[in-house]
Amino acid sequence: MQHDETIRHEIENMLRQKIGLNPESVGTRSILRAVKKGMRTGKMQGLSDYWAGLKRSPETFTSLVEAVVVPETSFFRNRASFVYLRQWVAREWAATRPLRVLSLPCSTGEEPYSIVITLLEEGLSFDQFHIDAVDISQRALEKAKEGIYSPYAFRRQTYRSDDKYFKLGVPPGVSQNKRLTQRYFLTESVREKVSFSQGNVLDSKLLNDVPPYDLIFCRNLLIYFDREARERTFRKLNQLLRPDGLLFLGYAETSMIDTHYYQPVPYPQTFAYRKQTTKKVPQPTLERAEPGPTAAVAHAGSGLPSQATEPVADAKPRSSATGSIAKPGAVQPSLERAQQLANKGEHDQAAIECDRYLSSNHANPAAHLLRGELYQTAGNDSAAEACFEKAAYLDPQLSEALVQLMLSKEAKQDVAGAALIRERLQRLE
């Protein structure tokens, strides 16, 4: 048993080193579930066999990456970003050359295709912009290139019928009388406008041979990375983005960017940042500074790394999950402790402990699931549903969260929403 535990840690370290994944962001249980799936596929008897195969076979590691990445996305996710994009094109973009846009990670294509539609709706012609889309998942890219989507891909907007961008139809080989099999087929002209490619954002050579971009969408990726991977990612994004270009992040990533290099766009719920042509020098303060970490530590989670690479010996200790500074001797919040308190019926204390844990581990799906259950126990159904949605977003294979979300929608008589989630559960089964 101890040997298996050591191997599990080695597998997590491999994911951390090669793709930057912070294991706590997706949960050890999710990674172990992916490992067991790989063991079944490869007909392996134990973790030792799987670990040996993982080290010698790139295909085995690729399959593991495919199983742990989070493909959750949808058309026009965070609609305010696309509203602002139209305004920016109309007011600020000088159409003297093709607009260059990067979507990274692009997942199954909903985001880059949403960008194409937005630019076309603003009046741009196909030859006035160029869009590259990169993802580490080959499986996601294949689906993106196919351009066929279920109604669930449009869940963040009202129902849409046939239009100039999509045609409703049934995939080849599927019975016409199965209503739930009806899909949206993206028009060929939109599909051809996006150049998809596989790549790892931690690869220093990624996109080195292309001109810089005017706009980069890099949303909901950094929440899964450890501190070093975030810094390497920001270094790459800074290299790829033109001076005065726009960087779009996810709402949970806004605290990670260095505002000396990037200034927030004053548009509500956009989470967009403008790259500064020169670094903004912070104003000196008259207050006495407290002794603390070196520059390398102080820049943890910032938009760009400092020149220093090693912290001094007396630097303040950090939380391994997030890179945030922890008080010496402070008891760190624990999800396991929160679960134990909940099991004993101490729901208020469990909620406090869970909130403390989520404050520094905001991308852990199991924590959001537990918090939702605690909200449910307290009778706060709307907050519970929000937590279940977050858990299902962070881990689309977390069936417990999907079941709770389905029951919540059924209780509200949201028949269509419950049916979509039931379909997801059936696919998982």
XYZ file of N, CA and C in Angstrom, residues 159-341:
549
model
N -31.992 29.254 -26.785
C -32.042 28.233 -27.825
C -31.886 28.877 -29.192
N -31.113 28.233 -30.060
C -30.932 28.754 -31.402
C -31.387 27.712 -32.421
N -31.891 28.158 -33.548
C -32.303 27.264 -34.618
C -31.332 27.430 -35.784
N -31.726 26.945 -36.953
C -30.873 27.120 -38.124
C -30.573 28.606 -38.341
N -29.334 28.927 -38.669
C -28.992 30.297 -39.031
C -27.825 30.240 -40.005
N -27.182 31.391 -40.247
C -26.117 31.415 -41.256
C -24.826 30.777 -40.785
N -24.749 30.423 -39.492
C -23.541 29.794 -38.977
C -23.718 28.318 -38.660
N -24.933 27.889 -38.363
C -25.196 26.508 -37.980
C -26.385 25.951 -38.753
N -26.332 24.640 -38.958
C -27.463 23.934 -39.514
C -27.802 22.766 -38.593
N -29.084 22.635 -38.269
C -29.516 21.522 -37.442
C -29.590 20.255 -38.278
N -29.153 19.156 -37.690
C -29.213 17.894 -38.409
C -28.905 16.727 -37.502
N -28.921 15.547 -38.077
C -28.628 14.314 -37.344
C -27.335 13.735 -37.894
N -26.401 13.363 -37.030
C -25.130 12.800 -37.506
C -25.356 11.569 -38.374
N -24.478 11.308 -39.325
C -24.622 10.146 -40.202
C -24.705 8.840 -39.416
N -25.598 7.959 -39.846
C -25.730 6.655 -39.210
C -26.610 6.627 -37.988
N -27.236 7.752 -37.635
C -28.097 7.818 -36.456
C -29.549 7.952 -36.909
N -30.442 7.248 -36.240
C -31.851 7.257 -36.605
C -32.427 8.662 -36.521
N -33.218 9.035 -37.514
C -33.802 10.374 -37.580
C -34.830 10.625 -36.485
N -35.395 9.574 -35.908
C -36.467 9.779 -34.935
C -35.959 9.961 -33.508
N -34.649 10.003 -33.335
C -34.096 10.216 -32.001
C -33.827 11.712 -31.827
N -34.711 12.397 -31.176
C -34.634 13.854 -31.084
C -33.365 14.324 -30.380
N -32.923 13.570 -29.366
C -31.764 14.006 -28.595
C -30.470 13.885 -29.393
N -30.511 13.168 -30.541
C -29.296 13.041 -31.338
C -29.122 14.205 -32.300
N -30.086 15.113 -32.353
C -29.970 16.256 -33.253
C -28.787 17.133 -32.846
N -28.006 17.538 -33.838
C -26.784 18.287 -33.570
C -26.716 19.549 -34.417
N -25.826 20.457 -34.010
C -25.584 21.686 -34.749
C -24.311 21.505 -35.577
N -24.437 21.679 -36.880
C -23.310 21.548 -37.792
C -22.821 22.950 -38.163
N -21.580 23.247 -37.775
C -21.005 24.554 -38.071
C -20.709 24.652 -39.567
N -20.970 25.799 -40.147
C -20.741 25.963 -41.584
C -19.255 25.848 -41.906
N -18.981 25.379 -43.096
C -17.598 25.124 -43.508
C -16.769 26.403 -43.522
N -17.359 27.505 -43.903
C -16.608 28.763 -43.976
C -16.094 29.200 -42.609
N -16.879 28.967 -41.562
C -16.435 29.301 -40.203
C -15.365 28.320 -39.738
N -15.583 27.040 -40.011
C -14.598 26.026 -39.594
C -13.241 26.277 -40.237
N -13.241 26.657 -41.495
C -11.981 26.841 -42.200
C -11.224 28.092 -41.748
N -11.903 28.976 -41.022
C -11.259 30.218 -40.596
C -10.344 30.023 -39.391
N -10.467 28.893 -38.695
C -9.659 28.634 -37.500
C -8.579 27.609 -37.832
N -7.334 27.943 -37.499
C -6.212 27.023 -37.692
C -5.916 26.331 -36.366
N -6.248 25.047 -36.281
C -6.053 24.283 -35.050
C -4.698 23.579 -35.062
N -4.061 23.522 -33.896
C -2.803 22.780 -33.765
C -2.644 22.306 -32.325
N -1.929 21.203 -32.185
C -1.669 20.666 -30.852
C -0.397 21.279 -30.295
N -0.426 21.618 -29.010
C 0.755 22.203 -28.404
C 0.618 22.314 -26.906
N 1.759 22.394 -26.249
C 1.845 22.533 -24.801
C 2.330 23.938 -24.492
N 1.569 24.689 -23.718
C 1.928 26.073 -23.431
C 3.262 26.175 -22.698
N 3.711 25.078 -22.061
C 4.992 25.100 -21.366
C 6.167 24.826 -22.300
N 5.877 24.543 -23.554
C 6.933 24.334 -24.541
C 7.488 25.699 -24.967
N 8.742 25.941 -24.685
C 9.337 27.257 -24.979
C 9.352 27.557 -26.478
N 9.232 26.544 -27.328
C 9.262 26.738 -28.777
C 7.871 26.948 -29.375
N 6.840 26.871 -28.544
C 5.483 26.972 -29.054
C 5.247 28.315 -29.747
N 4.828 28.271 -31.022
C 4.455 29.450 -31.812
C 5.574 30.481 -31.935
N 6.814 30.028 -31.813
C 7.938 30.966 -31.920
C 8.096 31.535 -33.327
N 7.553 30.839 -34.314
C 7.765 31.251 -35.701
C 6.595 32.039 -36.276
N 5.713 32.564 -35.423
C 4.558 33.308 -35.927
C 4.641 34.762 -35.466
N 3.992 35.676 -36.179
C 3.949 37.075 -35.731
C 3.144 37.183 -34.431
N 3.339 38.267 -33.677
C 2.591 38.435 -32.419
C 1.102 38.635 -32.675
N 0.328 38.388 -31.624
C -1.133 38.462 -31.722
C -1.646 39.769 -31.132
N -2.775 40.226 -31.678
C -3.448 41.410 -31.138
C -4.305 41.047 -29.931
N -4.860 39.847 -29.948
C -5.750 39.377 -28.889
C -5.388 37.943 -28.532
N -5.337 37.651 -27.241
C -5.124 36.279 -26.785
C -6.208 35.939 -25.769
N -6.915 34.857 -26.011
C -7.867 34.306 -25.056
C -7.187 33.117 -24.380
N -6.889 33.267 -23.100
C -6.290 32.175 -22.316
C -7.084 32.086 -21.021
N -8.246 31.475 -21.107
C -9.204 31.516 -19.997
C -9.327 30.150 -19.327
N -9.282 30.193 -17.990
C -9.495 29.008 -17.164
C -8.470 27.914 -17.429
N -7.235 28.323 -17.654
C -6.112 27.386 -17.736
C -5.222 27.504 -16.515
N -4.921 28.738 -16.116
C -3.966 28.970 -15.034
C -4.448 28.436 -13.699
N -5.753 28.273 -13.540
C -6.268 27.775 -12.261
C -5.847 26.333 -12.011
N -5.411 25.640 -13.052
C -4.984 24.249 -12.891
C -3.474 24.113 -12.733
N -2.746 25.242 -12.794
C -1.288 25.197 -12.802
C -0.708 25.524 -11.432
N 0.500 25.010 -11.209
C 1.233 25.421 -10.019
C 1.936 26.750 -10.315
N 2.612 27.277 -9.320
C 3.205 28.614 -9.451
C 4.215 28.697 -10.595
N 5.118 27.719 -10.681
C 6.142 27.755 -11.721
C 5.513 27.696 -13.113
N 4.502 26.830 -13.278
C 3.857 26.717 -14.586
C 3.126 28.002 -14.953
N 2.529 28.673 -13.964
C 1.856 29.942 -14.250
C 2.852 30.983 -14.745
N 4.000 31.045 -14.099
C 5.003 32.020 -14.504
C 5.525 31.726 -15.907
N 5.734 30.456 -16.217
C 6.197 30.086 -17.560
C 5.122 30.409 -18.601
N 3.860 30.208 -18.219
C 2.768 30.507 -19.149
C 2.688 31.999 -19.420
N 2.762 32.810 -18.378
C 2.728 34.256 -18.573
C 3.919 34.733 -19.405
N 5.063 34.086 -19.233
C 6.228 34.450 -20.019
C 5.953 34.188 -21.507
N 5.331 33.055 -21.795
C 4.998 32.719 -23.176
C 3.930 33.660 -23.732
N 2.898 33.950 -22.948
C 1.843 34.855 -23.402
C 2.391 36.243 -23.674
N 3.282 36.690 -22.809
C 3.870 38.014 -23.000
C 4.692 38.066 -24.279
N 5.351 36.957 -24.608
C 6.127 36.871 -25.844
C 5.208 36.916 -27.072
N 4.034 36.296 -26.966
C 3.147 36.160 -28.118
C 2.244 37.372 -28.344
N 2.046 38.204 -27.325
C 1.100 39.315 -27.423
C 1.806 40.614 -27.814
N 1.217 41.335 -28.740
C 1.764 42.622 -29.175
C 1.677 43.660 -28.053
N 2.565 44.638 -28.035
C 2.392 45.754 -27.096
C 1.032 46.413 -27.322
N 0.330 46.693 -26.265
C -1.002 47.278 -26.291
C -2.079 46.264 -26.703
N -1.691 44.972 -26.823
C -2.665 43.927 -27.135
C -3.501 43.571 -25.927
N -4.549 42.773 -26.149
C -5.478 42.402 -25.080
C -5.332 40.936 -24.712
N -5.308 40.667 -23.411
C -5.264 39.314 -22.877
C -6.544 39.059 -22.095
N -7.308 38.034 -22.487
C -8.541 37.669 -21.808
C -8.272 36.471 -20.903
N -8.626 36.610 -19.617
C -8.446 35.542 -18.636
C -9.808 35.080 -18.122
N -9.791 34.029 -17.301
C -10.991 33.605 -16.599
C -11.153 34.411 -15.325
N -12.376 34.433 -14.796
C -12.639 35.287 -13.631
C -11.823 34.870 -12.423
N -11.483 33.578 -12.299
C -10.726 33.102 -11.141
C -9.231 33.370 -11.277
N -8.808 33.931 -12.405
C -7.387 34.122 -12.658
C -6.956 35.585 -12.578
N -7.892 36.460 -12.276
C -7.580 37.894 -12.300
C -6.578 38.297 -11.230
N -6.515 37.540 -10.138
C -5.576 37.889 -9.074
C -4.157 37.429 -9.391
N -3.976 36.689 -10.475
C -2.665 36.126 -10.794
C -1.823 37.027 -11.682
N -2.431 38.035 -12.279
C -1.719 38.834 -13.273
C -0.984 39.994 -12.609
N 0.151 40.358 -13.177
C 0.956 41.460 -12.654
C 0.475 42.758 -13.308
N -0.166 43.618 -12.526
C -0.732 44.858 -13.074
C 0.330 45.910 -13.379
N 1.604 45.602 -13.115
C 2.678 46.486 -13.572
C 2.903 46.293 -15.074
N 2.512 45.142 -15.585
C 2.677 44.840 -17.003
C 1.343 44.863 -17.753
N 0.254 44.596 -17.055
C -1.065 44.513 -17.681
C -2.060 45.346 -16.885
N -2.808 46.179 -17.590
C -3.810 47.010 -16.943
C -5.212 46.497 -17.278
N -6.082 46.376 -16.270
C -7.424 45.842 -16.526
C -8.248 46.764 -17.417
N -9.038 46.158 -18.278
C -9.952 46.908 -19.133
C -11.166 47.303 -18.304
N -11.555 48.575 -18.299
C -12.687 49.015 -17.466
C -14.036 48.661 -18.091
N -14.283 47.355 -18.208
C -15.571 46.896 -18.740
C -16.031 45.754 -17.851
N -17.234 45.829 -17.255
C -17.673 44.844 -16.261
C -17.666 43.406 -16.787
N -17.188 42.500 -15.952
C -17.243 41.061 -16.202
C -16.498 40.628 -17.463
N -15.528 41.433 -17.901
C -14.786 41.090 -19.114
C -13.518 40.299 -18.801
N -12.835 40.654 -17.719
C -11.593 40.017 -17.295
C -10.538 40.098 -18.395
N -10.478 41.267 -19.040
C -9.508 41.514 -20.099
C -8.461 42.497 -19.595
N -7.227 42.320 -20.077
C -6.106 43.148 -19.640
C -5.325 43.631 -20.855
N -4.935 44.905 -20.811
C -4.167 45.491 -21.901
C -2.684 45.450 -21.543
N -1.889 44.908 -22.464
C -0.448 44.835 -22.237
C 0.166 46.225 -22.347
N 0.955 46.601 -21.358
C 1.582 47.915 -21.336
C 2.819 47.938 -22.220
N 3.045 49.048 -22.884
C 4.230 49.170 -23.729
C 5.506 49.262 -22.889
N 5.388 49.806 -21.675
C 6.501 49.837 -20.730
C 5.976 49.450 -19.364
N 6.841 48.885 -18.536
C 6.428 48.474 -17.207
C 6.072 49.686 -16.361
N 4.955 49.597 -15.666
C 4.533 50.655 -14.748
C 5.302 50.513 -13.442
N 6.053 51.558 -13.075
C 6.852 51.520 -11.854
C 5.963 51.869 -10.672
N 5.865 50.996 -9.642
C 5.017 51.293 -8.487
C 5.537 52.489 -7.704
N 4.614 53.282 -7.164
C 4.987 54.452 -6.382
C 5.519 54.023 -5.022
N 6.555 54.716 -4.515
C 7.090 54.358 -3.199
C 6.089 54.681 -2.095
N 6.173 53.928 -1.023
C 5.277 54.129 0.114
C 6.070 54.602 1.318
N 5.431 55.382 2.169
C 6.102 55.882 3.363
C 6.034 54.888 4.512
N 5.190 53.855 4.352
C 5.070 52.884 5.423
C 6.294 51.992 5.468
N 6.632 51.545 6.666
C 7.790 50.671 6.833
C 7.438 49.291 6.302
N 8.233 48.779 5.383
C 7.955 47.470 4.787
C 8.312 46.366 5.766
N 7.468 45.362 5.825
C 7.743 44.197 6.651
C 8.759 43.310 5.953
N 9.666 42.686 6.710
C 10.610 41.763 6.074
C 9.838 40.600 5.464
N 10.220 40.177 4.286
C 9.449 39.122 3.633
C 10.272 38.380 2.614
N 9.593 37.790 1.637
C 10.274 36.965 0.653
C 11.052 37.798 -0.339
N 11.910 37.123 -1.086
C 12.677 37.791 -2.127
C 11.776 38.097 -3.298
N 12.351 38.743 -4.303
C 11.561 39.127 -5.474
C 10.959 37.924 -6.158
N 11.704 36.800 -6.187
C 11.173 35.623 -6.864
C 9.913 35.127 -6.185
N 9.907 35.163 -4.851
C 8.732 34.718 -4.122
C 7.616 35.749 -4.207
N 7.977 37.020 -4.157
C 6.961 38.067 -4.178
C 6.190 38.081 -5.467
N 6.775 37.578 -6.556
C 6.105 37.579 -7.853
C 5.311 36.318 -8.090
N 5.164 35.469 -7.079
C 4.430 34.226 -7.297
C 3.033 34.514 -7.806
N 2.702 33.865 -8.909
C 1.374 34.041 -9.475
C 1.205 35.342 -10.221
N 2.282 36.102 -10.417
C 2.153 37.377 -11.115
C 2.253 37.162 -12.610
N 2.013 38.230 -13.341
C 2.003 38.119 -14.789
C 3.363 37.773 -15.375
N 4.451 38.229 -14.757
C 5.779 37.915 -15.265
C 6.689 37.579 -14.096
N 7.641 36.674 -14.297
C 8.554 36.329 -13.208
C 9.590 37.411 -13.002
N 10.152 37.427 -11.814
C 11.216 38.387 -11.544
C 12.535 37.850 -12.076
N 13.588 38.646 -11.970
C 14.895 38.199 -12.426
C 15.491 37.176 -11.470
N 15.155 37.287 -10.188
C 15.688 36.334 -9.225
C 15.055 34.977 -9.436
N 15.814 33.923 -9.147
C 15.294 32.575 -9.364
C 15.244 31.748 -8.089
N 15.956 32.128 -7.056
C 15.965 31.347 -5.830
C 15.551 32.213 -4.651
N 14.658 31.728 -3.774
C 14.286 32.487 -2.582
C 15.389 32.419 -1.531
N 15.415 33.406 -0.673
C 16.390 33.380 0.413
C 15.965 32.361 1.446
N 16.905 31.973 2.306
C 16.638 30.883 3.245
C 15.553 31.212 4.245
N 15.404 32.489 4.616
C 14.415 32.834 5.630
C 13.115 33.341 5.025
N 12.861 33.025 3.749
C 11.600 33.456 3.137
C 10.437 32.813 3.855
N 9.325 33.516 3.892
C 8.153 32.992 4.582
C 7.640 31.744 3.882
N 7.138 30.762 4.634
C 6.654 29.533 4.006
C 5.445 29.792 3.143
N 5.270 28.905 2.122
C 4.183 29.069 1.170
C 3.285 27.863 1.175
N 2.065 28.112 0.769
C 1.158 27.000 0.535
C 1.554 26.339 -0.765
N 1.760 25.012 -0.761
C 2.166 24.305 -1.965
C 1.099 24.315 -3.023
N -0.138 24.506 -2.631
C -1.232 24.446 -3.599
C -1.332 25.708 -4.426
N -1.059 26.840 -3.844
C -1.341 28.080 -4.552
C -0.174 29.043 -4.629
N 0.840 28.837 -3.823
C 1.928 29.788 -3.809
C 1.648 30.979 -2.925
N 0.567 30.991 -2.169
C 0.258 32.117 -1.301
C 1.053 32.006 -0.019
N 1.336 33.136 0.607
C 2.153 33.150 1.817
C 1.341 32.677 3.008
N 1.887 31.727 3.737
C 1.205 31.188 4.915
C 1.858 31.719 6.178
N 1.072 31.974 7.185
C 1.600 32.456 8.453
C 2.333 31.329 9.160
N 3.529 31.609 9.709
C 4.278 30.571 10.410
C 3.448 29.988 11.548
N 3.387 28.650 11.613
C 2.683 27.984 12.698
C 1.184 27.905 12.520
N 0.644 28.508 11.447
C -0.805 28.477 11.246
C -1.239 27.099 10.783
N -2.409 26.658 11.258
C -2.965 25.379 10.847
C -3.596 25.557 9.471
N -3.089 24.823 8.501
C -3.588 24.963 7.139
C -4.958 24.306 7.000
N -5.863 24.932 6.250
C -7.189 24.343 6.057
C -7.083 23.002 5.336
N -7.994 22.098 5.671
C -7.938 20.747 5.136
C -9.318 20.314 4.659
N -9.402 19.822 3.444
C -10.665 19.313 2.919
C -11.083 18.051 3.671
N -10.101 17.251 4.021
C -10.397 16.028 4.785
C -11.004 16.379 6.141
N -10.469 17.422 6.799
C -11.014 17.840 8.088
C -12.438 18.365 7.923
N -12.683 19.105 6.833
C -14.036 19.604 6.576
C -15.010 18.451 6.376
N -14.575 17.408 5.672
C -15.434 16.243 5.447
C -15.710 15.508 6.750
N -14.687 15.405 7.593
C -14.868 14.732 8.885
C -15.868 15.492 9.754
N -15.779 16.823 9.753
C -16.722 17.632 10.520
C -18.148 17.455 9.983
